[in-house]
XYZ file of C-alpha atoms in Angstrom:
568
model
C -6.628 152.093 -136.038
C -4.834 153.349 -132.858
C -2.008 150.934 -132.406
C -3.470 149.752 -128.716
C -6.051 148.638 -130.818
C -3.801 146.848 -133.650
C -3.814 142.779 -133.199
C -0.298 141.235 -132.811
C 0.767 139.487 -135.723
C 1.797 136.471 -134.174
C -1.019 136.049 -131.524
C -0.660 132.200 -129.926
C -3.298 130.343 -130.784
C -5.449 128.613 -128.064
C -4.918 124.793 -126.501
C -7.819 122.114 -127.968
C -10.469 121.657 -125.981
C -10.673 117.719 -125.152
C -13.401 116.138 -127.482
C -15.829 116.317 -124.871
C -15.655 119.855 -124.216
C -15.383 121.150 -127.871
C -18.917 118.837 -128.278
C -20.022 120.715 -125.525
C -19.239 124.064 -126.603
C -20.779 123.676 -130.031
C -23.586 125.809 -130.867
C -26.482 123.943 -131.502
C -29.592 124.874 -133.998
C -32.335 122.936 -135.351
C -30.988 120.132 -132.794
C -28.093 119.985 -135.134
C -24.366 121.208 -133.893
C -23.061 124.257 -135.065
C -18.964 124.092 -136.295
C -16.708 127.402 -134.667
C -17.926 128.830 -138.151
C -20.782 129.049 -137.298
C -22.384 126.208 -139.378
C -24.056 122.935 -139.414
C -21.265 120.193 -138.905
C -20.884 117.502 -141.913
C -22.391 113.565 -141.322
C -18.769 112.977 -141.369
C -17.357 115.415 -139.023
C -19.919 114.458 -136.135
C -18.893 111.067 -136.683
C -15.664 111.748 -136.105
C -16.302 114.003 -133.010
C -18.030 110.986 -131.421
C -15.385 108.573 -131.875
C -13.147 110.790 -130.309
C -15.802 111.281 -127.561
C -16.363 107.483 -126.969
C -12.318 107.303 -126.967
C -11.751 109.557 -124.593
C -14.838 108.238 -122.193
C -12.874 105.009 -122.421
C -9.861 106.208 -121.598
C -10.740 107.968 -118.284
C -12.775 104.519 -117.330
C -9.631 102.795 -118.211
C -7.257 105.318 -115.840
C -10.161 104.924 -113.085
C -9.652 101.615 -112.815
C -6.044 101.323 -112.331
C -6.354 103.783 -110.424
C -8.755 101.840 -108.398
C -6.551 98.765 -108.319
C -3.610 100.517 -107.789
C -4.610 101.824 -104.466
C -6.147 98.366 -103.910
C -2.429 96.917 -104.357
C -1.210 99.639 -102.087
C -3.714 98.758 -99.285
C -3.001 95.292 -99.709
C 0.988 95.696 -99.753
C 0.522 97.646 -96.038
C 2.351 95.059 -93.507
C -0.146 94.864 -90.677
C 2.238 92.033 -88.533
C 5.370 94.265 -88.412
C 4.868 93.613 -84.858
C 4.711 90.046 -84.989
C 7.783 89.133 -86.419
C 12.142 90.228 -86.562
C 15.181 90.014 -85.350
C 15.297 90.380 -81.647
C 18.077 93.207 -80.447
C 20.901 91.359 -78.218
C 19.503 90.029 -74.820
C 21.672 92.508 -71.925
C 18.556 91.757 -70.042
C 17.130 94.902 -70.171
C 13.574 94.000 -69.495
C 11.683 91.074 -67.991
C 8.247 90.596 -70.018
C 7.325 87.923 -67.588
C 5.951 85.634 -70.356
C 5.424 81.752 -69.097
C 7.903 79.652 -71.872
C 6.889 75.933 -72.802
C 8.886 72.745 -72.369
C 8.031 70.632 -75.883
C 8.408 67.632 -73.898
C 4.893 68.436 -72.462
C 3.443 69.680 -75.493
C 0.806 66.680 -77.059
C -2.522 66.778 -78.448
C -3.865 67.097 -75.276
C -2.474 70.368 -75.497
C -5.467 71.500 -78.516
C -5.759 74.591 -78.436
C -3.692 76.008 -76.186
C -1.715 79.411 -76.167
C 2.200 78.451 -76.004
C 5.379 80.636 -76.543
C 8.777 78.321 -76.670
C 12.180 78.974 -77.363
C 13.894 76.691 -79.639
C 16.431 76.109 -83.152
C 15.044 76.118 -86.433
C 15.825 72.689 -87.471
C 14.413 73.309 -91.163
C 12.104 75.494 -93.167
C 9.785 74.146 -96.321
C 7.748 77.038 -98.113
C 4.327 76.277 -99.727
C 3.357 79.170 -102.089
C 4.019 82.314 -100.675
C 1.267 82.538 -98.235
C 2.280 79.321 -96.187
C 5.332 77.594 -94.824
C 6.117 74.437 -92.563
C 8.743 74.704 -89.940
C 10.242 72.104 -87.343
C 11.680 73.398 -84.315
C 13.589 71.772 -81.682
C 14.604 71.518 -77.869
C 17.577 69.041 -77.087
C 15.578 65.300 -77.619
C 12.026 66.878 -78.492
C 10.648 68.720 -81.548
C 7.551 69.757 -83.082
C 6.286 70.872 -86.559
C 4.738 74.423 -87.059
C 2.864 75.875 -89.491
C 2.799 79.695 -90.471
C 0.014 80.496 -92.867
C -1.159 84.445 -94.004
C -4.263 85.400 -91.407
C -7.456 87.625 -93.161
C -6.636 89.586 -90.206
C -3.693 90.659 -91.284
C -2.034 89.533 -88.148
C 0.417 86.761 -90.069
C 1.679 88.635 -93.372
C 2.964 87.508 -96.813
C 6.087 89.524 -95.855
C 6.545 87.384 -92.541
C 5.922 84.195 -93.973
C 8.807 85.432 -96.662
C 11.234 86.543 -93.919
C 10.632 83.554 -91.717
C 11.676 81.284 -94.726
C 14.641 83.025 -95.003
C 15.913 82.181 -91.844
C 18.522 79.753 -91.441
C 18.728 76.233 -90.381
C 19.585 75.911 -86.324
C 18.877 79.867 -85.782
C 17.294 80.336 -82.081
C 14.181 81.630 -82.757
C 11.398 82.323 -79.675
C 7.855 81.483 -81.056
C 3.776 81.892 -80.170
C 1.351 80.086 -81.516
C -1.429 77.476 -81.209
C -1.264 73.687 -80.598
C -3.459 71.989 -82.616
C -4.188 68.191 -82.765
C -3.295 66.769 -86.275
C -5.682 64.215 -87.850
C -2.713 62.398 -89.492
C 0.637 61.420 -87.347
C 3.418 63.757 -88.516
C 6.957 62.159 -89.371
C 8.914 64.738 -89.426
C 9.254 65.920 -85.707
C 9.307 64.056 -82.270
C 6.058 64.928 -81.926
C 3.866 63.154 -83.814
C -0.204 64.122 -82.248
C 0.235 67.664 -82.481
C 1.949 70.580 -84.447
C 1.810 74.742 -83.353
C 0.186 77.009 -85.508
C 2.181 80.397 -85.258
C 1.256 83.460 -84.547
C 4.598 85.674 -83.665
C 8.100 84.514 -84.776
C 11.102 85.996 -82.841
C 14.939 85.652 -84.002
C 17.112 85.303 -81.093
C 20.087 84.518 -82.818
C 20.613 83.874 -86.235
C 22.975 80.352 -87.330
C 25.430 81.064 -90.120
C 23.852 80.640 -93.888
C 27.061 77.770 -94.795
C 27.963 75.685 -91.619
C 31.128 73.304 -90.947
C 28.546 70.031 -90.971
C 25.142 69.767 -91.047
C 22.684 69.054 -88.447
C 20.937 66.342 -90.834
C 24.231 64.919 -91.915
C 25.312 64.429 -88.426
C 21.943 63.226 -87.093
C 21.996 60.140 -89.368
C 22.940 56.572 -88.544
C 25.404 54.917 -89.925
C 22.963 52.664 -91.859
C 21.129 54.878 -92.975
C 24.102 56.361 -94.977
C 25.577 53.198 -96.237
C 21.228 52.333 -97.223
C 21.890 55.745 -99.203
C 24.582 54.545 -101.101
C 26.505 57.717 -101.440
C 23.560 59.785 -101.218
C 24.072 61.154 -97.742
C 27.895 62.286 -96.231
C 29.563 60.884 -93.895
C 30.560 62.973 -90.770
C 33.651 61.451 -89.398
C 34.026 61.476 -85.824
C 36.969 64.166 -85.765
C 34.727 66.039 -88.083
C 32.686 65.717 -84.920
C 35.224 66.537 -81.956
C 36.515 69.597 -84.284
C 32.420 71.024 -84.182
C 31.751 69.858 -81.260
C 28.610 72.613 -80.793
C 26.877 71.565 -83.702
C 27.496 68.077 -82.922
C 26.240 67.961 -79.249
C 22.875 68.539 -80.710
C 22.297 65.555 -82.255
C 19.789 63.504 -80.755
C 21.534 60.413 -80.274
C 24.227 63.037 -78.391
C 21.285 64.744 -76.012
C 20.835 61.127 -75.022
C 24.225 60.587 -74.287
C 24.807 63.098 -72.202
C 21.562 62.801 -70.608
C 22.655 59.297 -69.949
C 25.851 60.274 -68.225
C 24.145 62.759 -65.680
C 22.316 59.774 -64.620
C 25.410 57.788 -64.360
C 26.711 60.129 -62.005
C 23.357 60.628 -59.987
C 22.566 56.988 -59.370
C 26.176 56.410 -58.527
C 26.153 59.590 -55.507
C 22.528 58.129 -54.764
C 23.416 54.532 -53.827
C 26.507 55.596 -52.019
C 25.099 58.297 -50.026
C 22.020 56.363 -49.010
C 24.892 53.770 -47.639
C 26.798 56.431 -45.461
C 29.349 57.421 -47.948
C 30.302 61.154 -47.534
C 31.728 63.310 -50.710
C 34.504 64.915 -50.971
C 36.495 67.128 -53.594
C 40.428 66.065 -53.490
C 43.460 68.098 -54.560
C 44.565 67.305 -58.340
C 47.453 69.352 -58.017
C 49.764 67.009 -56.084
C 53.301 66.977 -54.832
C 54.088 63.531 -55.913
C 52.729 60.819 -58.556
C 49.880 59.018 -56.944
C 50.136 55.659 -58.859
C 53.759 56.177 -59.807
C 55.069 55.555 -62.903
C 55.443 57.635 -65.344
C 52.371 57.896 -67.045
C 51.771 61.677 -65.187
C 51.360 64.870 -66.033
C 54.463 67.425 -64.793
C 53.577 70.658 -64.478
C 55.159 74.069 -62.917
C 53.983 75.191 -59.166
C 55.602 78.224 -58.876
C 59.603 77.796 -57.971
C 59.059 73.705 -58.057
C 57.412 70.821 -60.018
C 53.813 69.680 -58.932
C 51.832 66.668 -60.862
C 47.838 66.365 -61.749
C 46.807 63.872 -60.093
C 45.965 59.985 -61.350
C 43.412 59.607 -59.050
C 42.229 60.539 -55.580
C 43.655 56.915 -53.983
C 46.086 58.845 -51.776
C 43.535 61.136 -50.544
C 40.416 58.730 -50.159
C 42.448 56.411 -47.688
C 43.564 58.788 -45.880
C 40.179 60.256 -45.432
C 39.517 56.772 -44.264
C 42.396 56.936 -41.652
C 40.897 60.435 -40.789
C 37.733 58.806 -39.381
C 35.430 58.820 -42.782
C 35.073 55.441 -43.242
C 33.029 55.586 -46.332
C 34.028 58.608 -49.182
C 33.381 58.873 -52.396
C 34.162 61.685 -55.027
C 33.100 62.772 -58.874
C 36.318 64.053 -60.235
C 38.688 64.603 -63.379
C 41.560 61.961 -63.319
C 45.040 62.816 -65.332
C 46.691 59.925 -67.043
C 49.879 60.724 -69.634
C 49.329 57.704 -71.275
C 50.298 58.082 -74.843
C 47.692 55.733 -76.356
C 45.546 56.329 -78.991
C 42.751 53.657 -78.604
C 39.196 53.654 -78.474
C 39.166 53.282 -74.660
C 42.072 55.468 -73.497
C 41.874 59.332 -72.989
C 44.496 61.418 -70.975
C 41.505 63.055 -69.292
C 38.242 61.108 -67.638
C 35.748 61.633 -65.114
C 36.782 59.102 -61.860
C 34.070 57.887 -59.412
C 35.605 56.767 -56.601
C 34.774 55.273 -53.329
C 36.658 53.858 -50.544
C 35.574 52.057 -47.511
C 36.452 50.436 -44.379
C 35.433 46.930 -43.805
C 34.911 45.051 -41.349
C 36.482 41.430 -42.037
C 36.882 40.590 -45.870
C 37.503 43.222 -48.792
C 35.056 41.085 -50.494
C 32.413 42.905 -48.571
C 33.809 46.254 -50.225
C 33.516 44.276 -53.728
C 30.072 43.268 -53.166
C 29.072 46.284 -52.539
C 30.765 47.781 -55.538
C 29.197 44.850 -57.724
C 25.507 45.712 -56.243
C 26.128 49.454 -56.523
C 26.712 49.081 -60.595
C 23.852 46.920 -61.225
C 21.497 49.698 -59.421
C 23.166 51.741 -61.724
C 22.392 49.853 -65.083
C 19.080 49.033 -63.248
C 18.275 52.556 -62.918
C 19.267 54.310 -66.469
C 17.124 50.980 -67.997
C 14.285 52.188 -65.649
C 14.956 55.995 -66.060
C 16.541 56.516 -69.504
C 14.386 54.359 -71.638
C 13.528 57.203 -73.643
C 17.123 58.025 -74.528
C 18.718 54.430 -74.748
C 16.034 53.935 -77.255
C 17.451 57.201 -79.308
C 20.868 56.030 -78.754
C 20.195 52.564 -80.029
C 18.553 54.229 -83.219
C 22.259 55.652 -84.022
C 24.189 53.078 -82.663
C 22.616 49.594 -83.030
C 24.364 47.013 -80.650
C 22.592 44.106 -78.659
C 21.230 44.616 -75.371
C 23.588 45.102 -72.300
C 23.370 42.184 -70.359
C 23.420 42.420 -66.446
C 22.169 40.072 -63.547
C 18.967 41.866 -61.719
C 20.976 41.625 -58.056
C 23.925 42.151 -57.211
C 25.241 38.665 -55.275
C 24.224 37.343 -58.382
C 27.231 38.720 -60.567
C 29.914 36.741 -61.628
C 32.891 36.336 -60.147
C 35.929 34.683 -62.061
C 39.334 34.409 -60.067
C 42.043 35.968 -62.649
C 43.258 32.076 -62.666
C 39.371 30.862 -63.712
C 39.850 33.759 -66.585
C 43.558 32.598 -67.979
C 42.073 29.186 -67.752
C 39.431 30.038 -69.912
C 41.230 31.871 -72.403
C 43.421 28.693 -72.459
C 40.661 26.191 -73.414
C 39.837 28.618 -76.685
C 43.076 28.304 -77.649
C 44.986 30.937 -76.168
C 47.105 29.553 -74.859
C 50.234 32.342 -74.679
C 48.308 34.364 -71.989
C 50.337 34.115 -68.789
C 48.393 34.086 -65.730
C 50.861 36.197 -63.796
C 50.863 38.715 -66.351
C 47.470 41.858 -66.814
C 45.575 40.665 -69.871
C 45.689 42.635 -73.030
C 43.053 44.800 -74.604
C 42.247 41.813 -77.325
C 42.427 39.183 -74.569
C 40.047 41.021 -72.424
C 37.365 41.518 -75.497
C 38.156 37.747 -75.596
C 37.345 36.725 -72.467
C 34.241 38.775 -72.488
C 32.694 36.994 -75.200
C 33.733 33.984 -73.996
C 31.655 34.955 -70.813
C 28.885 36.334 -72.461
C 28.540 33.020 -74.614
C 28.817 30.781 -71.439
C 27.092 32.750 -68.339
C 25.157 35.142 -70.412
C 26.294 38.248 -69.101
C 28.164 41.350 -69.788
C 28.877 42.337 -66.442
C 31.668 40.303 -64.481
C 34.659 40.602 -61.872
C 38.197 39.234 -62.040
C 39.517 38.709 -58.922
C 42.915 38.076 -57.381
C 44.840 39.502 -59.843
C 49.098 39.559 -59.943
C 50.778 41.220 -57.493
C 52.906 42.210 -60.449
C 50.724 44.127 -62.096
C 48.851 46.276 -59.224
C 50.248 49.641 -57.544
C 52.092 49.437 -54.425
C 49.601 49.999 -52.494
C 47.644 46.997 -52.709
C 47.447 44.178 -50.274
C 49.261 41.002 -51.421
C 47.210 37.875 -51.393
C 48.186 36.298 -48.007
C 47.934 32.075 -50.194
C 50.268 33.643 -52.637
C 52.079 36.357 -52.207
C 52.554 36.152 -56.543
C 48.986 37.453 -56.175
C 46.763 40.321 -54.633
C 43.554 41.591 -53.047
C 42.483 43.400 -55.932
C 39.856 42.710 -58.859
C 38.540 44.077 -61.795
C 35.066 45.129 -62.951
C 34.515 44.458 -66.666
C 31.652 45.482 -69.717
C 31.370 43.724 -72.367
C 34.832 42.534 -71.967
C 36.446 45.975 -71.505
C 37.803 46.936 -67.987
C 35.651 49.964 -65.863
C 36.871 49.846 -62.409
C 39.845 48.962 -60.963
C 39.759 48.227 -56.764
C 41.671 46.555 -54.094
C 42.036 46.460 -50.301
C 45.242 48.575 -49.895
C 47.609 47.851 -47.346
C 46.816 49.907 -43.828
C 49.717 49.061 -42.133
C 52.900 51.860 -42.273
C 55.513 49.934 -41.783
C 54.516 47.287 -44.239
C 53.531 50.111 -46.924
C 56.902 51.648 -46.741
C 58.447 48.090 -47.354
C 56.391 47.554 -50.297
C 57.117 51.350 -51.339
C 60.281 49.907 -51.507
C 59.964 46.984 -53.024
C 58.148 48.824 -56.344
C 61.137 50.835 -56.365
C 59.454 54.150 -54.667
C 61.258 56.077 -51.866
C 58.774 56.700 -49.189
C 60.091 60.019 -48.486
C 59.842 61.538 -51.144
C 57.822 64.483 -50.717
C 53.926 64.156 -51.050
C 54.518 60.227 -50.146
C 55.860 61.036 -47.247
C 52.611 62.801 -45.951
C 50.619 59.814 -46.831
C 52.470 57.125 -45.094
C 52.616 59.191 -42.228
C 49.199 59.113 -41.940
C 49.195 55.279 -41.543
C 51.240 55.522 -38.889
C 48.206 56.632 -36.181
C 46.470 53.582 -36.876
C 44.662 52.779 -39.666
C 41.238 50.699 -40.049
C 41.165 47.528 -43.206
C 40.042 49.571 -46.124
C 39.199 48.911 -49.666
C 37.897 50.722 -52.815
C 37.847 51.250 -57.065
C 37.859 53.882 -59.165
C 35.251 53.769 -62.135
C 35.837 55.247 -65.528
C 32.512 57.225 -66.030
C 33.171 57.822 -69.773
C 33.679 54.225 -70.195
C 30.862 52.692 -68.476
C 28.694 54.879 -70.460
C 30.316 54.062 -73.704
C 30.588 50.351 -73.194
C 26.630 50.227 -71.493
C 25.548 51.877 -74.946
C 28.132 50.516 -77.723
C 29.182 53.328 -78.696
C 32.661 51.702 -80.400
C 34.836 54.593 -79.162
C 35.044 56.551 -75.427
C 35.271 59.745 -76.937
C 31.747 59.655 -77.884
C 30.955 59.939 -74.168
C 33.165 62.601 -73.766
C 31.538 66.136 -74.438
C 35.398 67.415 -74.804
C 37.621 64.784 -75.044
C 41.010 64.673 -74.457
C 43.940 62.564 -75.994
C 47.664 62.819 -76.806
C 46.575 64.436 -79.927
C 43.417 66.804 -79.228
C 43.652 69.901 -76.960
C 40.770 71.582 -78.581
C 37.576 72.429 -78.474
């Protein structure tokens, strides 16, 4: 044998054939399968080479199927609503989509089945299961539940559902959906017919994960954390000031605020519709406007200029300048180191002034019908909100008379006299009342003539600015009054003296040098005649405090200011 014909010694031998294919490839004879030798295979061995068979039928089956489910997995792990849900990129206003956005303060169950898309703050987040969660989102005073739940359609996902739980409490988040009329009244939201059934959720901007206070912590009454007994915290009020964003979106704060807009409207309403012109005066002033020292000094350039303690100088002479009836909305400066609940070195004034024609009575009246429009109007207006206040800060109702000739009017005598019967007898009455012997008198009022709302009149010369008109019976008293809530002054007014030479004398007198400059100006203006003029300045933040009981002024104060707080 040639050696291309010799076999290799070491020749590989070939792979098995699966049993399957080496039962196929047997020979068969006589219906009975051959063995590779050529001969009839043993009971035994085809028993064997059918077990093997049936094993390896099974395990293709088995491989088929998870196959099968595998890709079924795959199919069903596909995110159809990647479209439908995310994190917004920053708003530069790049586009306009045009899209009509819903007020939830006009969403109901009349609303059923209507199409909405609303902006508004996560308030909270509860999962159920992973295919459904419940959400309540809110706008200022008004919220609504909604309810994300996985669509056959693939339009809401498992994977948004997931990622919309994630997001955290008071994000901004801009939503579609459905409303849909509930059959049972929810609790958990403002509104209780109705809930939204969303389709698209939108982050705007996302709320940190671990905030300074909570929304639900500050939200709470104070009853309802001492009813908790240590199961709820406390937010103290300079917690408050100090997070003063988060705060402000309490609901009992939305009303507040609310509240003091209308203040401020039905005040420039009443006035307006009575001939009184606005004006904006200077706050940056050459000279003290109530004297005293109680005001701010700062640096004009190469000199000293003061904020101003009101707009008195201005607003008479405006007057003298041939507007008989101003008013004005402004900040007021007083560096009053006083750290009560009614005192603040900054405040919203509104002020009026007016001439008159024989009495500065008619000037009070006015002022006394003016403020009981005023409470008239927020009880008529701002029912909604009082009532959300009220839920925060319980206190009885604010009493008030319905007109205004019907308000009472005590002389500062009548008061002193009255604090005298209960037993107070220390209180001079040619001496301003303290804070605790107002608070007394006003209960003593309240429990007599059933009101809130009352005047002092003719109070001590002593104890008013220069500027005010003496009382012509007694000179130890003046043409001025007082306007007082629940026992707590909110306007201060008098007829102020028109005549030059007698201001100058009663400059004077208070120990003021009419020249100085910035005075100067304003007692020359007296001195081309001058009509009888009176007016007050109200202390916004207080009226709105003392109207709702809300124990301390800087509640009413979005950014308060006091000798001690600067900041936010």
């Amino acid at each position: 044998m040639s050696s291309s014909e010799q076999v290799p010694e070491q020749a590989a031998a070939p792979a098995a054939a699966p049993p399957t294919e080496q039962v196929a490839a047997l020979s068969v004879q006589d219906d009975v399968p051959l063995g590779p030798d050529g001969k009839p295979l043993t009971k035994s061995a085809l028993k064997k080479l059918q077990k093997e068979k049936e094993k390896a039928e099974k395990a293709a089956a088995r491989k088929a199927k998870e196959d099968a489910e595998k890709a079924a997995r795959e199919a069903a792990n596909v995110d159809h609503a990647t479209d439908n849900y995310g994190k917004q990129p920053m708003n530069q206003s790049a586009t306009r989509p045009g899209l009509t956005y819903t007020q939830l303060s006009t969403v109901s169950a009349e609303d059923d089945g209507k199409d909405i898309v609303f902006r508004a703050r996560l308030q909270n987040v509860r999962a159920q299961g992973a295919k459904m969660a419940f959400l309540v989102l809110r706008q200022g005073l008004d919220s609504v539940q909604a309810l994300l739940q996985v669509s056959a359609d693939g339009a809401v996902s498992k994977q948004m559902v997931k990622w919309t739980t994630a997001i955290s409490s008071e994000s901004v988040v801009v939503v579609h959906g459905t409303v849909r009329r509930v059959a049972e009244a929810v609790k958990s939201a403002t509104i209780a017919d109705a809930e939204v059934h969303l389709s698209k959720v939108f982050l705007v901007a996302e709320a940190p994960a671990v905030a300074p206070m909570l929304y639900e912590d500050a939200n709470r009454s104070a009853a309802e954390v001492a009813e908790g007994e240590g199961q709820f915290a406390t937010v103290s009020l300079v917690t408050r000031l100090d997070n003063r964003a988060i705060d402000l979106r309490t609901r009992a704060n939305q009303a507040i605020f609310r509240i003091q807009s209308g203040v401020g409207s039905l005040f420039r309403s009443y006035l307006a519709a009575r001939g009184f012109v606005e004006f904006h005066t200077p706050k940056l002033i050459a000279a003290a406007s109530e004297g005293g020292a109680n005001v701010f000094k700062v640096t004009y350039f190469n000199r000293d200029a003061f904020l101003a303690q009101s707009p008195q100088l201005y607003k008479q002479l405006l007057v003298v300048g041939g507007f008989e009836r101003v008013m004005e909305i402004g900040p007021v400066f007083r560096a009053e180191n006083s750290q009560t609940h009614r005192h603040m070195t900054e405040f919203t004034g509104l002020d009026m002034e007016m001439a008159f024609d024989e009495h500065y009575h008619e000037v009070m009246e006015l002022l006394a019908a003016m403020l009981v429009s005023v409470f008239a109007g927020l009880r008529e207006h701002y029912a909604k909100e009082i009532a959300v206040v009220r839920a925060q800060f319980p206190i009885d109702e604010f009493l008030f008379p319905e007109r205004g000739e019907d308000v009472l009017v005590l002389t500062f005598q009548q008061g002193v006299a009255m604090l005298h019967e209960a037993g107070h007898t220390s209180v001079s009455p040619l001496e301003d009342l303290s804070t605790e012997m107002e608070r007394t008198l006003g209960a003593l009022v309240r429990a007599k003539h059933n009101t809130d709302f009352y005047i002092l009149d003719k109070f001590p010369a002593a104890a008013r600015p220069f500027y005010t008109m003496p009382d012509p019976a007694d000179a130890q008293y003046s043409n001025s009054y007082d306007f007082f809530m629940r026992g707590e002054e909110i306007l201060s007014g008098a007829q102020r003296i028109h005549d030059a030479v007698f201001l100058a004398q009663r400059m004077r007198e208070f120990g003021v040098d009419p020249k100085t400059p910035g005075l100067e100006d304003y007692v020359q203006g007296f001195e081309s005649g001058a009509p009888p003029h009176a007016g007050g300045g109200i202390g916004l933040e207080r009226v709105v405090f003392l109207f709702l009981g809300l124990g301390n002024i800087r509640r009413a104060s979005a950014f308060p200011r006091d000798p001690v707080r600067l900041r936010p």
